[in-house]
């Protein structure tokens, strides 16, 4: 089986990889001990740390996946929606197998639309950049320490990074939260390597979290948002998968 990406992955120096991994204890200390009591200031510091890691010290690595390529904005958004759909399918399957409809323990949380606008819109944008940069630098760090560009080592790096990212969410939520989050993180790296673009991951992350946050807005609720998300999923599958296949079949006949 050939690789699903067509370029050599650039390893980062081992000393830099080890520095990237210091984000894990930093993240743990901040989430467990909350040294900054002001909630808004705490979130600003927490998210900006990972952004600064990627855009300053890690820029030589991050910039390779933030370059303009042959993908237009529309193509990036379509790929982001595809990735979102894969994540929803994987999350739903894992939650179904877990027989736990609320692995994070937040299903009954609700707030007004004004609260959402004032507290979650900007947060969702910053969160998408911060967490994708965190995942990327941790993935590159693990892969660089293994120091071999082959499918097995890439798979191991993806699994370890996804586990760390899932465990990160289990600190402030129920421990069961890490399982669906871990599994729906895996396709992110497939898209990252295939298209060599962090923009797709950031956009998909923004879509995922936006829909998740909106599902807690009164009086919309989970059922309404889940129906809308399912409709989007069906539309994308039909538009991006079924219709092109039908057109190819008709073109050959």
mmCIF file of C-alpha atoms in Angstrom, residues 99-222:
data_model
loop_
_atom_site.group_PDB
_atom_site.id
_atom_site.type_symbol
_atom_site.label_atom_id
_atom_site.label_comp_id
_atom_site.label_asym_id
_atom_site.label_seq_id
_atom_site.Cartn_x
_atom_site.Cartn_y
_atom_site.Cartn_z
ATOM 1 C CA UNK A 99 -23.741 3.038 25.556
ATOM 2 C CA UNK A 100 -23.222 6.484 27.046
ATOM 3 C CA UNK A 101 -25.065 9.358 25.368
ATOM 4 C CA UNK A 102 -23.248 11.975 27.474
ATOM 5 C CA UNK A 103 -19.572 10.985 27.839
ATOM 6 C CA UNK A 104 -18.512 14.539 28.703
ATOM 7 C CA UNK A 105 -21.261 15.059 31.263
ATOM 8 C CA UNK A 106 -22.447 18.359 29.766
ATOM 9 C CA UNK A 107 -25.658 17.371 27.973
ATOM 10 C CA UNK A 108 -27.890 19.197 30.451
ATOM 11 C CA UNK A 109 -25.887 22.423 30.306
ATOM 12 C CA UNK A 110 -27.807 25.306 28.702
ATOM 13 C CA UNK A 111 -27.460 29.057 28.191
ATOM 14 C CA UNK A 112 -29.025 31.926 26.262
ATOM 15 C CA UNK A 113 -28.098 32.958 22.728
ATOM 16 C CA UNK A 114 -26.711 36.258 24.048
ATOM 17 C CA UNK A 115 -24.469 34.323 26.445
ATOM 18 C CA UNK A 116 -23.249 32.229 23.524
ATOM 19 C CA UNK A 117 -22.460 35.328 21.454
ATOM 20 C CA UNK A 118 -20.576 37.058 24.267
ATOM 21 C CA UNK A 119 -18.707 34.029 25.622
ATOM 22 C CA UNK A 120 -18.211 31.417 22.930
ATOM 23 C CA UNK A 121 -17.902 32.977 19.466
ATOM 24 C CA UNK A 122 -14.396 34.421 19.902
ATOM 25 C CA UNK A 123 -13.440 31.548 22.197
ATOM 26 C CA UNK A 124 -14.320 29.024 19.478
ATOM 27 C CA UNK A 125 -12.021 30.734 16.959
ATOM 28 C CA UNK A 126 -9.089 30.918 19.389
ATOM 29 C CA UNK A 127 -9.753 27.373 20.591
ATOM 30 C CA UNK A 128 -9.605 25.988 17.040
ATOM 31 C CA UNK A 129 -6.172 27.500 16.418
ATOM 32 C CA UNK A 130 -4.826 26.674 19.889
ATOM 33 C CA UNK A 131 -5.828 23.010 20.040
ATOM 34 C CA UNK A 132 -4.841 22.255 16.436
ATOM 35 C CA UNK A 133 -1.425 23.838 16.993
ATOM 36 C CA UNK A 134 -1.088 21.823 20.216
ATOM 37 C CA UNK A 135 -1.949 18.557 18.456
ATOM 38 C CA UNK A 136 0.346 19.342 15.538
ATOM 39 C CA UNK A 137 3.435 20.168 17.614
ATOM 40 C CA UNK A 138 2.930 17.131 19.863
ATOM 41 C CA UNK A 139 2.528 14.881 16.798
ATOM 42 C CA UNK A 140 5.676 16.271 15.141
ATOM 43 C CA UNK A 141 7.561 15.926 18.431
ATOM 44 C CA UNK A 142 6.659 12.247 18.881
ATOM 45 C CA UNK A 143 7.319 11.398 15.231
ATOM 46 C CA UNK A 144 10.665 13.235 15.295
ATOM 47 C CA UNK A 145 11.783 11.366 18.410
ATOM 48 C CA UNK A 146 10.945 8.077 16.686
ATOM 49 C CA UNK A 147 12.779 9.585 13.672
ATOM 50 C CA UNK A 148 11.430 7.312 10.963
ATOM 51 C CA UNK A 149 9.017 8.303 8.188
ATOM 52 C CA UNK A 150 7.002 5.123 7.689
ATOM 53 C CA UNK A 151 3.366 4.145 8.082
ATOM 54 C CA UNK A 152 3.807 2.274 11.358
ATOM 55 C CA UNK A 153 5.634 5.095 13.155
ATOM 56 C CA UNK A 154 3.185 7.658 11.798
ATOM 57 C CA UNK A 155 0.329 5.481 13.103
ATOM 58 C CA UNK A 156 1.985 5.226 16.552
ATOM 59 C CA UNK A 157 2.503 9.010 16.642
ATOM 60 C CA UNK A 158 -1.126 9.611 15.671
ATOM 61 C CA UNK A 159 -2.408 7.240 18.374
ATOM 62 C CA UNK A 160 -0.206 8.725 21.110
ATOM 63 C CA UNK A 161 -1.122 12.300 20.158
ATOM 64 C CA UNK A 162 -4.824 11.455 19.969
ATOM 65 C CA UNK A 163 -4.616 9.768 23.389
ATOM 66 C CA UNK A 164 -2.948 12.843 24.898
ATOM 67 C CA UNK A 165 -5.542 15.150 23.349
ATOM 68 C CA UNK A 166 -8.388 12.969 24.596
ATOM 69 C CA UNK A 167 -6.878 12.758 28.091
ATOM 70 C CA UNK A 168 -6.599 16.542 28.121
ATOM 71 C CA UNK A 169 -10.394 16.764 27.909
ATOM 72 C CA UNK A 170 -10.879 14.195 30.665
ATOM 73 C CA UNK A 171 -9.295 16.521 33.231
ATOM 74 C CA UNK A 172 -12.178 18.998 33.439
ATOM 75 C CA UNK A 173 -14.926 16.690 32.157
ATOM 76 C CA UNK A 174 -15.911 13.101 32.913
ATOM 77 C CA UNK A 175 -13.112 10.624 32.233
ATOM 78 C CA UNK A 176 -15.264 8.950 29.578
ATOM 79 C CA UNK A 177 -14.930 12.161 27.509
ATOM 80 C CA UNK A 178 -11.473 11.127 26.347
ATOM 81 C CA UNK A 179 -12.648 8.066 24.401
ATOM 82 C CA UNK A 180 -14.775 9.663 21.615
ATOM 83 C CA UNK A 181 -12.445 12.679 21.477
ATOM 84 C CA UNK A 182 -9.423 10.426 21.057
ATOM 85 C CA UNK A 183 -11.016 8.501 18.196
ATOM 86 C CA UNK A 184 -12.382 11.543 16.353
ATOM 87 C CA UNK A 185 -8.917 13.138 16.512
ATOM 88 C CA UNK A 186 -7.373 10.367 14.399
ATOM 89 C CA UNK A 187 -8.863 11.452 11.011
ATOM 90 C CA UNK A 188 -7.486 14.971 11.600
ATOM 91 C CA UNK A 189 -3.981 13.663 11.045
ATOM 92 C CA UNK A 190 -5.020 11.799 7.904
ATOM 93 C CA UNK A 191 -6.213 15.104 6.447
ATOM 94 C CA UNK A 192 -3.181 16.961 7.800
ATOM 95 C CA UNK A 193 -0.726 14.640 6.065
ATOM 96 C CA UNK A 194 -2.747 14.108 2.897
ATOM 97 C CA UNK A 195 -3.320 17.808 2.205
ATOM 98 C CA UNK A 196 -0.392 19.292 4.184
ATOM 99 C CA UNK A 197 -2.656 21.997 5.581
ATOM 100 C CA UNK A 198 -3.505 23.031 9.111
ATOM 101 C CA UNK A 199 -6.195 25.343 7.737
ATOM 102 C CA UNK A 200 -8.474 22.362 7.033
ATOM 103 C CA UNK A 201 -8.101 21.104 10.609
ATOM 104 C CA UNK A 202 -8.646 24.544 12.114
ATOM 105 C CA UNK A 203 -11.796 25.088 10.032
ATOM 106 C CA UNK A 204 -13.161 21.630 10.897
ATOM 107 C CA UNK A 205 -12.416 22.221 14.579
ATOM 108 C CA UNK A 206 -14.262 25.543 14.435
ATOM 109 C CA UNK A 207 -17.285 23.903 12.780
ATOM 110 C CA UNK A 208 -17.300 21.031 15.295
ATOM 111 C CA UNK A 209 -17.086 23.286 18.371
ATOM 112 C CA UNK A 210 -19.523 25.872 16.998
ATOM 113 C CA UNK A 211 -22.210 23.220 16.497
ATOM 114 C CA UNK A 212 -21.402 21.723 19.911
ATOM 115 C CA UNK A 213 -21.726 25.099 21.662
ATOM 116 C CA UNK A 214 -24.901 26.059 19.774
ATOM 117 C CA UNK A 215 -26.502 22.766 20.843
ATOM 118 C CA UNK A 216 -26.614 24.140 24.405
ATOM 119 C CA UNK A 217 -28.418 27.347 23.418
ATOM 120 C CA UNK A 218 -32.005 27.607 24.655
ATOM 121 C CA UNK A 219 -34.493 26.841 23.180
ATOM 122 C CA UNK A 220 -32.636 25.007 20.377
ATOM 123 C CA UNK A 221 -31.332 22.034 22.332
ATOM 124 C CA UNK A 222 -29.407 18.932 21.276
#
